[in-house]
Amino acid sequence: MSGETPSQPRQTGQAGPPLLDLTIDNITPNTVRINSQSADARLTYLMARLVTHLHDFARETRLSTAEWTAAIEFLIACGKICSDVRNVCVLLCEFILLSDVLGLSLLVDNINHPTPAGGTEGSVLGPFHTHDAPVLAHGASMTSDPAGEPMLAVCTVKDARGQPVPGVTVDIWETDSSGHYDVQHADRDAPSERCVMVTDDQGRFCFRGLKPVSYPIPHDGPVGRLLQLLKRHCWRPAHVHFMFGKDGWDRLVTALYLRGDPYETSDAVFGVKQSLVIDLDKVDEATAEEYGVEEGTWLLKHDFVLATQEETEKLRDQLATEALQKLGLNLKLVDHLPVPDLD
Amino acid sequence: MSGETPSQPRQTGQAGPPLLDLTIDNITPNTVRINSQSADARLTYLMARLVTHLHDFARETRLSTAEWTAAIEFLIACGKICSDVRNVCVLLCEFILLSDVLGLSLLVDNINHPTPAGGTEGSVLGPFHTHDAPVLAHGASMTSDPAGEPMLAVCTVKDARGQPVPGVTVDIWETDSSGHYDVQHADRDAPSERCVMVTDDQGRFCFRGLKPVSYPIPHDGPVGRLLQLLKRHCWRPAHVHFMFGKDGWDRLVTALYLRGDPYETSDAVFGVKQSLVIDLDKVDEATAEEYGVEEGTWLLKHDFVLATQEETEKLRDQLATEALQKLGLNLKLVDHLPVPDLD
């Protein structure tokens, strides 16, 4: 930066009254005002609410300089571990982890993907989905881990009226038997315990994987230290992730959880829903023959129900409108997102 | 991390009701509850308010997944520029800059350092203070920049009753004539435009520096892009930073601003207070002789008034108590900081 001429032109004609003598009380309206000069009503609204909540937080807690400094250092540490340790996986980001353990990820997911009656509920995406999983044929194995307990999964995807949905792309991922996703292994040279399938004309897909195990979320960084300070554990109950995508249908990110897991009711990232808790079965003789697996292998059977994009959007708009009315704020939806109603 | 055995022990006995089926409405009390297991009442209170505001923000804005992703990417970019580009200066951190442009830094400063009647008001610290400035003798020059306009500063430090305060450590820092602090130059080999002085038995200190110039805050990173999106400029009016420290006295972080600067009423980080806006004078013949500078040199004369730690603490507690009462929250001060009053 040395000796550089500043690239941003000098502007002095800032709109509105002077920013002078800002106090504990008037700093908020003044910051909101100076942030309200763009033509983007949504950006203006987001910034206004962000600044108001940030300032209210500091006022209500009388945030000390030492605490502010600790917060800055926490964010620096989150940024550092993102770029240093976890280069293997771009998404394995401490800020996502922070959002997860603070319940924000679950909340944003619930807001954006409400479940129409009868549909499969969503669950948190988490930081371990990748885009390099191989597309496998039905019945193929997605695991290379000889230590885990084999599991056959036989699933269908249907619509709300029980009709099969063919041609749905299904991303599936889980940990290996040690409780680590492939991307957590420094020597990962190929995807493992993950695959992509496409539902057939009966809406079916099936794969061979591992009976999932419970595992701790990454806790070698600042978020792990925060959980320790808060006397919270960092475990997630055993689950398999699924993501369903097809044009015209709401993208469903979800997971199935094993009943009886010690963390079933204390998931560190709040993802468990009772409708997603399942019992495993054992493969019987006929199924063993049909799928070419050993009799007695763990069997996961599940019917997923997708909602159309239109159904979800309609429900989301309706819930948003109801919630905003309850808040008593003068808002309207533009492109499905609230902005102040200035008309 | 590969193959590691998780170091955190499995704990299943999480207190309270099960975390299951969390919704847009019940995620907040449940997250607050799970964060309330430590014995540290202050930490519990901070986390409860943080989570509540974070969730309220998402609910009021119906935050979209795309917006959440943009926020995560913004934080990652802030972390990246902290560790990549700006290694020269540890404190030159994008998160501090973010706090500054959102008005949070000013607010936290106002909360923590209220000014008793007659005292010198504080201003934002900013990211450019360092700990390697040389201690200079009175009258010495702290600048190595031949291009700037020389300025002599003749100041005193007094208490509220007008008595001089000797032995105060004074940190002074400003930009060079190009509007850059020394730490912004990649080839910095020694501190420049900064020094430390100690007030004499009359509470006096004086130094030679440069007439300050207005300058843009660093805008090569995500915070700069945010300001552009918000149609805000990134300029600070010309100023010199001062920090005063002495045992028993409230540490005063402040700055003096030049009247008539084009950014006097639109400081990008909200630091200007009218009581800190000054007029420069010119050195007369007698002063020129006394300080060994040329007649007509710019002259900054100012009397700073320090408050004792006791005065500031008392005022801070009083303002906190009043503010919390106005909020109608059931809180008490413990170690000068609010926590819920459960008695």
XYZ file of C-alpha atoms in Angstrom:
686
model
C 0.000 0.000 0.000
C 3.052 2.192 0.393
C 2.807 5.565 -1.286
C -0.368 4.618 -3.126
C -2.740 7.314 -4.229
C -6.122 6.491 -2.704
C -8.296 5.059 -5.445
C -11.579 6.158 -3.904
C -12.414 9.723 -4.890
C -12.875 12.306 -2.205
C -16.543 12.893 -1.596
C -17.659 15.505 0.838
C -21.311 15.907 0.025
C -22.544 13.227 2.437
C -26.309 13.501 2.790
C -28.050 14.527 5.968
C -27.129 16.259 9.196
C -23.533 16.322 10.453
C -22.012 13.270 12.147
C -20.695 15.014 15.235
C -20.707 14.405 18.967
C -22.099 10.915 18.598
C -23.233 9.454 21.899
C -24.341 6.124 23.330
C -27.885 7.053 22.361
C -27.602 8.803 19.002
C -24.874 6.691 17.364
C -27.460 4.147 16.144
C -29.845 6.382 14.150
C -26.836 8.213 12.712
C -25.106 5.015 11.598
C -28.355 3.715 10.131
C -28.827 6.998 8.255
C -25.330 7.021 6.756
C -25.863 3.380 5.718
C -29.133 4.247 3.949
C -27.791 6.023 0.870
C -27.895 3.134 -1.599
C -30.871 2.449 -3.841
C -30.988 -1.164 -2.625
C -33.869 -1.237 -0.146
C -33.055 -4.756 1.007
C -29.396 -3.903 1.737
C -30.511 -0.793 3.600
C -32.952 -2.809 5.705
C -30.411 -5.555 6.476
C -27.792 -2.990 7.542
C -30.297 -1.062 9.658
C -31.337 -4.160 11.583
C -27.733 -5.386 11.875
C -26.467 -2.091 13.282
C -29.447 -1.740 15.612
C -28.990 -5.229 17.068
C -25.210 -4.833 17.334
C -25.569 -1.538 19.174
C -28.430 -2.755 21.372
C -26.249 -5.724 22.333
C -23.428 -3.386 23.404
C -25.821 -1.088 25.266
C -27.703 -3.848 27.090
C -24.503 -5.557 28.172
C -22.485 -2.330 28.636
C -19.883 -4.263 26.673
C -16.434 -3.661 28.168
C -13.397 -2.779 26.108
C -11.786 -6.059 27.232
C -14.820 -8.020 26.036
C -14.855 -6.160 22.711
C -11.159 -6.986 22.304
C -11.823 -10.648 23.113
C -14.546 -10.708 20.439
C -12.192 -9.202 17.838
C -9.497 -11.739 18.780
C -12.055 -14.544 18.527
C -12.972 -13.470 14.979
C -9.286 -13.186 14.027
C -8.700 -16.714 15.360
C -11.699 -18.017 13.376
C -10.294 -16.422 10.224
C -6.831 -17.810 10.885
C -7.912 -21.431 11.308
C -10.037 -21.144 8.141
C -7.005 -20.294 6.058
C -4.281 -22.213 7.941
C -5.304 -25.619 9.180
C -8.332 -26.419 7.130
C -7.157 -25.804 3.612
C -8.271 -29.275 2.595
C -11.891 -28.258 2.656
C -12.965 -24.768 1.637
C -16.287 -25.096 3.383
C -14.839 -26.465 6.620
C -14.974 -22.941 7.869
C -14.948 -21.857 11.499
C -17.547 -19.167 10.787
C -20.043 -21.787 9.554
C -19.277 -23.845 12.639
C -19.944 -20.759 14.777
C -23.258 -20.186 12.998
C -24.088 -23.871 13.579
C -23.405 -23.930 17.334
C -25.246 -20.630 17.857
C -28.382 -22.094 16.269
C -28.292 -19.570 13.413
C -27.821 -22.169 10.663
C -30.849 -24.163 11.823
C -32.903 -20.971 12.076
C -31.964 -19.752 8.588
C -32.733 -23.195 7.209
C -36.138 -23.257 8.906
C -36.948 -19.773 7.596
C -35.956 -20.587 4.018
C -37.277 -24.116 3.752
C -40.511 -24.491 5.688
C -42.012 -27.940 5.275
C -45.478 -28.193 3.718
C -47.746 -30.758 5.418
C -46.513 -34.300 4.841
C -43.121 -33.242 3.471
C -39.774 -34.441 4.784
C -38.326 -31.904 7.218
C -34.936 -30.317 6.597
C -31.841 -30.416 8.783
C -28.544 -28.488 8.869
C -26.219 -28.791 5.864
C -23.062 -28.607 7.976
C -19.636 -27.892 6.534
C -18.848 -31.316 5.057
C -20.730 -31.433 1.783
C -18.400 -31.397 -1.239
C -18.901 -31.105 -4.969
C -16.594 -33.930 -6.019
C -18.639 -36.956 -4.971
C -18.881 -39.622 -7.689
C -22.199 -40.418 -9.364
C -22.836 -44.073 -8.504
C -25.195 -46.669 -9.927
C -28.011 -47.950 -7.736
C -26.800 -50.532 -5.255
C -23.153 -49.422 -5.434
C -20.999 -48.930 -2.356
C -19.855 -45.417 -1.430
C -17.485 -46.474 1.336
C -13.850 -47.559 1.258
C -13.645 -48.111 5.012
C -13.324 -51.819 5.895
C -13.685 -51.118 9.628
C -17.279 -49.869 9.680
C -20.490 -51.839 9.974
C -21.980 -52.220 6.458
C -25.410 -50.746 5.864
C -27.735 -51.064 2.890
C -30.033 -48.098 2.228
C -33.201 -48.572 0.163
C -35.095 -45.324 -0.310
C -37.729 -43.612 -2.410
C -38.510 -40.013 -3.230
C -42.179 -39.103 -3.613
C -44.328 -36.011 -3.847
C -47.006 -34.942 -1.378
C -49.609 -37.068 -3.175
C -47.486 -40.210 -2.963
C -46.359 -40.136 -6.584
C -42.713 -41.126 -7.221
C -40.377 -38.323 -8.350
C -37.890 -39.659 -10.912
C -34.678 -37.901 -11.977
C -33.941 -36.326 -8.598
C -30.235 -35.811 -7.915
C -29.455 -37.127 -4.430
C -26.231 -36.184 -2.639
C -25.418 -38.585 0.193
C -22.575 -38.217 2.687
C -21.542 -39.582 6.086
C -18.415 -40.118 8.198
C -16.228 -43.185 8.172
C -16.224 -45.544 11.126
C -13.810 -43.276 13.045
C -16.306 -40.395 12.934
C -14.388 -38.360 10.348
C -15.515 -37.157 6.957
C -13.067 -37.858 4.154
C -12.105 -34.169 3.940
C -10.902 -34.271 7.542
C -8.133 -36.668 6.556
C -5.031 -34.766 5.450
C -4.124 -37.600 3.061
C -7.507 -37.666 1.297
C -6.854 -38.419 -2.361
C -10.384 -39.286 -3.458
C -13.917 -38.861 -2.144
C -15.137 -41.576 0.216
C -18.326 -42.148 2.193
C -20.112 -39.850 -0.233
C -21.837 -40.215 -3.580
C -24.463 -38.811 -5.885
C -27.399 -40.871 -7.175
C -30.323 -40.137 -9.464
C -33.755 -41.561 -8.650
C -35.199 -44.033 -11.158
C -38.654 -43.907 -12.734
C -40.128 -45.293 -9.522
C -38.394 -42.544 -7.484
C -36.052 -45.139 -6.004
C -32.370 -45.023 -5.071
C -30.272 -47.409 -3.023
C -26.667 -47.513 -1.917
C -24.305 -49.332 0.369
C -22.569 -47.341 3.093
C -21.813 -47.619 6.786
C -24.015 -47.604 9.834
C -23.378 -43.994 10.924
C -21.591 -43.216 14.193
C -21.795 -40.192 16.463
C -18.850 -37.813 16.193
C -17.546 -34.523 17.586
C -17.663 -31.453 15.366
C -14.191 -29.937 14.826
C -13.168 -28.543 18.204
C -9.508 -27.700 17.666
C -10.299 -24.031 17.066
C -11.947 -21.035 18.733
C -15.464 -22.493 18.400
C -14.299 -25.594 20.270
C -12.869 -23.389 23.005
C -16.126 -21.446 23.166
C -18.109 -24.671 23.647
C -15.741 -25.664 26.441
C -16.199 -22.293 28.162
C -19.958 -22.789 27.858
C -19.717 -26.339 29.292
C -21.272 -27.667 26.102
C -20.234 -30.909 24.458
C -19.319 -30.922 20.764
C -20.999 -34.149 19.659
C -23.482 -34.858 16.917
C -25.666 -37.973 16.992
C -25.078 -40.588 14.286
C -26.642 -39.552 10.984
C -26.460 -39.744 7.201
C -26.794 -36.512 5.178
C -29.049 -36.263 2.132
C -29.598 -33.434 -0.317
C -32.266 -33.634 -3.022
C -32.330 -31.397 -6.080
C -34.516 -31.238 -9.174
C -35.740 -28.302 -11.225
C -39.121 -27.141 -9.992
C -38.683 -28.785 -6.594
C -37.485 -27.133 -3.394
C -33.932 -28.222 -2.679
C -34.175 -30.394 0.411
C -31.160 -30.602 2.720
C -31.794 -33.120 5.446
C -30.380 -36.044 7.426
C -31.617 -39.224 9.040
C -30.645 -39.842 12.675
C -30.413 -43.178 14.482
C -32.811 -43.617 17.373
C -31.127 -44.270 20.702
C -27.936 -42.344 19.977
C -26.538 -40.853 23.212
C -26.651 -37.394 21.590
C -30.101 -37.773 20.057
C -31.507 -34.989 22.231
C -28.400 -32.820 22.620
C -27.041 -32.368 19.090
C -24.309 -29.669 19.250
C -25.785 -28.004 16.141
C -29.525 -28.466 16.896
C -30.280 -30.502 13.768
C -32.419 -33.372 15.081
C -36.135 -33.524 14.317
C -38.257 -36.400 15.587
C -39.584 -37.115 12.104
C -35.977 -37.687 10.989
C -35.103 -40.169 13.756
C -35.256 -43.695 12.386
C -34.725 -47.302 13.425
C -32.418 -49.471 11.372
C -33.617 -52.876 10.345
C -31.699 -55.995 9.290
C -31.574 -57.287 5.728
C -33.688 -60.444 5.307
C -32.973 -63.332 2.965
C -34.975 -61.999 0.001
C -33.473 -58.511 0.245
C -29.989 -59.978 0.658
C -30.433 -61.835 -2.577
C -31.973 -58.869 -4.410
C -29.174 -56.440 -3.489
C -26.268 -58.851 -3.251
C -25.459 -58.173 0.389
C -25.170 -60.488 3.353
C -28.289 -61.409 5.262
C -28.318 -59.558 8.587
C -26.616 -56.454 7.199
C -27.979 -53.181 8.659
C -30.861 -51.873 6.558
C -32.000 -48.260 6.287
C -35.390 -47.900 4.620
C -36.911 -44.491 4.136
C -39.411 -42.666 1.950
C -38.579 -39.022 1.413
C -41.299 -36.567 0.415
C -40.326 -33.515 -1.638
C -42.248 -30.257 -1.938
C -42.376 -28.257 -5.135
C -40.585 -24.943 -5.280
C -43.953 -23.237 -5.649
C -45.389 -24.915 -2.530
C -42.385 -23.959 -0.427
C -42.239 -20.394 -1.743
C -45.902 -19.870 -1.057
C -45.569 -21.238 2.463
C -42.424 -19.193 3.096
C -44.111 -15.974 1.968
C -47.150 -16.749 4.088
C -45.070 -17.461 7.218
C -42.949 -14.360 6.583
C -46.008 -12.150 6.224
C -47.543 -13.561 9.423
C -44.297 -13.156 11.366
C -43.730 -9.596 10.193
C -47.288 -8.642 11.068
C -46.741 -10.069 14.546
C -43.589 -7.956 14.882
C -45.660 -4.864 14.140
C -43.085 -3.584 11.643
C -44.217 -1.738 8.551
C -42.769 -4.132 6.002
C -43.656 -5.598 2.635
C -42.220 -8.523 0.678
C -40.261 -7.667 -2.477
C -38.799 -10.679 -4.300
C -39.999 -12.759 -1.317
C -37.839 -10.749 1.125
C -38.996 -8.062 3.570
C -38.137 -4.390 3.086
C -39.655 -1.354 4.793
C -42.987 -0.353 3.253
C -42.545 3.322 2.522
C -45.609 3.687 0.289
C -6.662 -34.174 12.184
C -6.582 -37.477 10.377
C -7.377 -40.480 12.522
C -7.164 -38.479 15.745
C -9.051 -39.697 18.746
C -11.387 -36.893 19.798
C -9.845 -35.229 22.825
C -13.099 -34.008 24.276
C -14.755 -36.686 26.364
C -18.199 -37.884 25.444
C -20.759 -36.264 27.684
C -24.346 -37.209 27.423
C -25.842 -35.750 30.556
C -26.713 -32.369 29.068
C -29.008 -30.512 31.440
C -32.595 -29.617 30.661
C -35.267 -30.749 28.260
C -34.370 -32.424 24.962
C -33.141 -30.357 22.019
C -35.510 -31.712 19.410
C -37.725 -30.312 16.694
C -36.297 -26.840 17.021
C -38.336 -24.253 15.157
C -38.074 -20.625 14.094
C -39.691 -19.703 17.397
C -38.194 -22.090 19.964
C -34.590 -22.223 18.725
C -33.691 -19.083 20.705
C -34.733 -20.102 24.243
C -33.226 -23.533 23.654
C -29.883 -22.146 22.455
C -29.821 -19.711 25.379
C -30.530 -22.563 27.784
C -27.795 -24.829 26.455
C -25.393 -21.859 26.655
C -26.292 -21.235 30.315
C -24.483 -24.133 31.957
C -21.324 -22.322 33.029
C -20.901 -20.716 36.440
C -19.865 -17.453 34.790
C -22.963 -15.245 35.000
C -21.446 -12.564 32.798
C -20.565 -15.030 30.020
C -24.056 -16.492 30.246
C -25.624 -13.042 29.960
C -23.402 -12.008 27.032
C -24.194 -15.221 25.147
C -27.922 -14.922 25.845
C -28.073 -11.384 24.468
C -25.812 -12.267 21.514
C -27.902 -15.266 20.484
C -31.172 -13.385 20.985
C -30.062 -10.462 18.816
C -28.567 -12.742 16.166
C -31.763 -14.774 15.935
C -34.029 -11.711 16.061
C -32.008 -10.260 13.203
C -32.567 -13.395 11.106
C -36.261 -13.529 12.002
C -36.973 -9.830 11.341
C -35.185 -9.917 8.002
C -36.232 -13.488 7.095
C -32.554 -13.808 6.211
C -32.172 -15.774 2.988
C -29.715 -18.618 2.571
C -27.922 -16.553 -0.103
C -27.574 -13.636 2.315
C -26.322 -15.927 5.083
C -23.761 -17.338 2.651
C -22.683 -13.813 1.653
C -22.188 -12.957 5.336
C -20.055 -16.068 5.898
C -17.995 -15.231 2.811
C -17.596 -11.653 4.043
C -16.206 -12.906 7.372
C -13.872 -15.336 5.600
C -12.594 -12.470 3.413
C -12.043 -10.300 6.515
C -10.060 -13.092 8.132
C -8.042 -13.682 4.988
C -6.915 -10.073 4.558
C -5.986 -9.947 8.267
C -3.516 -12.774 7.847
C -2.387 -12.242 4.250
C -1.909 -8.643 3.245
C -1.607 -6.861 6.525
C 1.025 -8.857 8.349
C 3.027 -5.699 8.956
C 0.643 -4.541 11.608
C -1.088 -7.044 13.858
C -3.756 -4.563 14.846
C -4.509 -3.448 11.298
C -7.302 -5.898 11.350
C -10.342 -5.905 9.099
C -12.603 -6.870 12.011
C -11.598 -3.708 13.918
C -12.226 -1.701 10.769
C -15.657 -3.320 10.500
C -16.411 -2.437 14.118
C -15.250 1.134 13.393
C -17.422 1.725 10.310
C -20.467 0.180 11.993
C -20.172 2.644 14.878
C -19.538 -0.133 17.394
C -16.044 1.048 18.357
C -17.287 4.552 19.135
C -20.184 3.148 21.131
C -18.006 0.800 23.208
C -15.602 3.663 23.862
C -18.433 5.943 24.979
C -19.822 3.246 27.280
C -16.462 2.492 28.880
C -15.031 5.983 29.093
C -17.765 8.487 29.858
C -16.362 12.001 30.350
C -16.898 13.664 33.716
C -17.804 17.385 33.463
C -14.884 19.451 32.204
C -12.845 16.435 31.091
C -11.410 15.935 27.605
C -13.696 13.701 25.555
C -12.443 10.445 24.056
C -12.336 9.395 20.417
C -11.789 6.114 18.569
C -8.423 4.355 18.991
C -8.366 3.051 15.417
C -6.075 0.274 14.258
C -2.818 2.246 13.926
C -1.486 2.537 17.460
C 1.716 0.514 17.962
C 3.836 -0.384 20.968
C 7.212 0.399 19.434
C 7.120 4.196 19.371
C 10.291 5.813 20.773
C 10.200 7.837 23.993
C 11.260 11.331 22.944
C 12.459 14.335 24.919
C 10.245 17.410 24.985
C 10.576 19.472 21.851
C 11.907 16.580 19.761
C 10.627 15.770 16.294
C 8.668 12.552 15.723
C 8.539 12.807 11.931
C 10.989 11.708 9.259
C 8.849 12.984 6.385
C 10.406 15.999 4.657
C 7.330 16.552 2.489
C 4.827 17.498 5.202
C 4.077 20.898 6.710
C 5.940 21.117 10.048
C 3.843 21.656 13.169
C 4.859 22.406 16.737
C 2.564 21.095 19.467
C 2.639 22.670 22.942
C 0.273 20.955 25.346
C -0.560 20.465 29.002
C -2.328 17.759 30.953
C -4.388 18.906 33.947
C -6.967 17.507 36.307
C -10.561 18.669 36.677
C -9.504 21.361 39.181
C -6.901 22.809 36.828
C -3.899 21.269 38.591
C -1.129 19.925 36.307
C -0.693 16.148 36.172
C 3.001 15.239 35.943
C 4.368 11.847 34.927
C 1.607 11.020 32.439
C 2.711 8.787 29.573
C 1.452 10.284 26.316
C 1.323 8.226 23.106
C 1.096 10.425 20.011
C 0.620 9.208 16.437
C -0.423 10.598 13.064
C -0.002 9.878 9.340
C 2.762 11.183 7.123
C 2.021 13.834 4.528
C 0.713 11.173 2.097
C -2.004 10.168 4.565
C -0.395 6.844 5.524
C 0.708 5.633 8.946
C 4.221 4.203 9.048
C 2.839 0.654 9.430
C 1.048 0.973 6.084
C 4.399 1.196 4.300
C 5.666 -2.272 3.418
C 9.270 -1.055 3.747
C 8.831 0.368 7.280
C 12.049 -0.275 9.187
C 11.496 2.047 12.137
C 8.592 3.903 13.731
C 7.844 7.336 12.282
C 5.190 9.995 12.945
C 4.725 8.483 16.386
C 6.328 8.887 19.788
C 5.825 8.588 23.512
C 6.353 11.510 25.911
C 6.052 11.922 29.649
C 4.550 15.117 31.089
C 6.882 17.257 33.215
C 6.157 18.623 36.696
C 3.983 21.339 35.127
C 1.994 18.695 33.204
C 3.534 19.900 29.950
C 4.693 18.065 26.833
C 5.629 19.361 23.413
C 6.745 17.788 20.176
C 7.334 18.558 16.546
C 5.294 16.675 13.962
C 3.311 17.403 10.823
C 0.127 19.331 10.217
C -2.240 16.336 9.893
C -3.982 15.554 6.619
C -7.266 13.784 5.910
C -6.904 10.215 4.666
C -8.966 7.199 3.603
C -9.165 4.225 5.942
C -7.874 1.018 4.321
C -10.416 0.160 1.640
C -8.666 -2.611 -0.280
C -10.626 -5.307 1.562
C -14.198 -6.428 2.250
C -14.940 -3.441 4.515
C -13.964 -1.088 1.681
C -16.286 -2.983 -0.660
C -19.077 -2.766 1.921
C -18.657 1.026 2.164
C -18.848 1.242 -1.628
C -22.046 -0.825 -1.689
C -23.458 1.524 0.955
C -22.406 4.609 -1.068
C -20.300 5.751 1.889
C -16.905 7.405 1.548
C -13.950 6.037 3.479
C -12.304 9.275 4.612
C -11.292 10.497 8.039
C -10.751 14.204 8.708
C -7.204 15.341 9.547
C -6.308 14.530 13.159
C -3.546 13.647 15.600
C -4.073 10.725 18.003
C -3.272 10.980 21.705
C -3.407 8.389 24.456
C -2.796 9.319 28.095
C -1.945 6.800 30.791
C -1.028 7.077 34.458
C -1.851 4.854 37.430
C -4.984 6.052 39.154
C -6.198 7.977 36.087
C -8.658 6.784 33.468
C -6.780 5.935 30.299
C -7.826 8.589 27.797
C -7.774 7.693 24.096
C -8.591 10.740 22.033
C -7.651 12.824 18.994
C -7.646 16.454 17.956
C -9.294 17.321 14.630
C -8.592 20.331 12.417
C -11.512 22.684 11.960
C -12.586 23.153 8.331
C -11.536 19.697 7.138
C -13.861 18.529 4.313
C -14.674 15.382 6.348
C -15.163 17.177 9.671
C -18.839 16.204 9.791
C -18.714 12.893 7.914
C -15.888 10.913 9.538
C -16.084 7.322 8.218
C -15.613 6.000 11.780
C -17.747 8.550 13.683
C -14.891 9.853 15.879
C -15.304 13.643 15.737
C -16.554 15.561 18.761
C -16.935 19.344 18.617
C -14.836 19.778 21.752
C -11.968 18.034 19.947
C -12.061 20.241 16.842
C -9.312 22.844 17.054
C -7.800 25.719 15.101
C -4.092 25.708 14.429
C -2.141 28.860 15.141
C 1.216 30.087 13.788
C 4.386 30.176 15.866
C 5.324 33.752 16.841
C 8.843 35.121 17.277
C 9.149 34.382 20.999
C 7.819 30.827 20.656
C 10.069 30.244 17.653
C 13.065 31.177 19.748
C 11.933 29.151 22.768
C 11.388 25.927 20.815
C 13.982 26.374 18.097
C 11.539 26.287 15.191
C 10.936 28.748 12.383
C 8.578 31.628 12.966
C 5.302 30.989 11.141
C 5.414 27.212 11.679
C 1.983 25.659 12.387
C 1.261 25.661 16.138
C -1.077 23.276 17.957
C -1.829 24.400 21.507
C -4.111 22.331 23.694
C -4.858 21.679 27.353
C -6.058 18.139 28.028
C -8.065 17.398 31.167
C -7.827 13.899 32.657
C -10.343 12.223 34.953
C -9.307 9.887 37.730
C -10.117 6.215 37.408
C -12.456 6.576 40.377
C -14.377 9.453 38.785
C -14.824 7.583 35.513
C -15.787 4.302 37.175
C -18.376 6.025 39.321
C -19.856 7.812 36.322
C -19.793 4.616 34.234
C -21.623 2.654 36.941
C -24.157 5.435 37.345
C -24.858 5.651 33.600
C -25.046 1.850 33.341
C -27.517 1.626 36.203
C -29.697 4.367 34.696
C -29.604 2.781 31.242
C -30.445 -0.694 32.531
C -33.338 0.663 34.569
C -34.659 2.371 31.448
C -34.447 -0.962 29.583
C -36.646 -2.527 32.248
C -34.352 -5.542 32.547
C -33.802 -7.192 35.903
C -30.059 -6.661 36.108
C -27.422 -5.811 38.677
C -23.800 -4.694 38.350
C -21.136 -7.206 39.397
C -17.539 -5.982 38.946
C -19.072 -2.952 37.196
C -20.723 -5.134 34.522
C -24.404 -6.095 34.266
C -25.604 -9.628 34.915
C -29.161 -10.872 35.494
C -30.322 -10.256 39.068
C -31.569 -13.657 40.151
C -31.766 -12.835 43.869
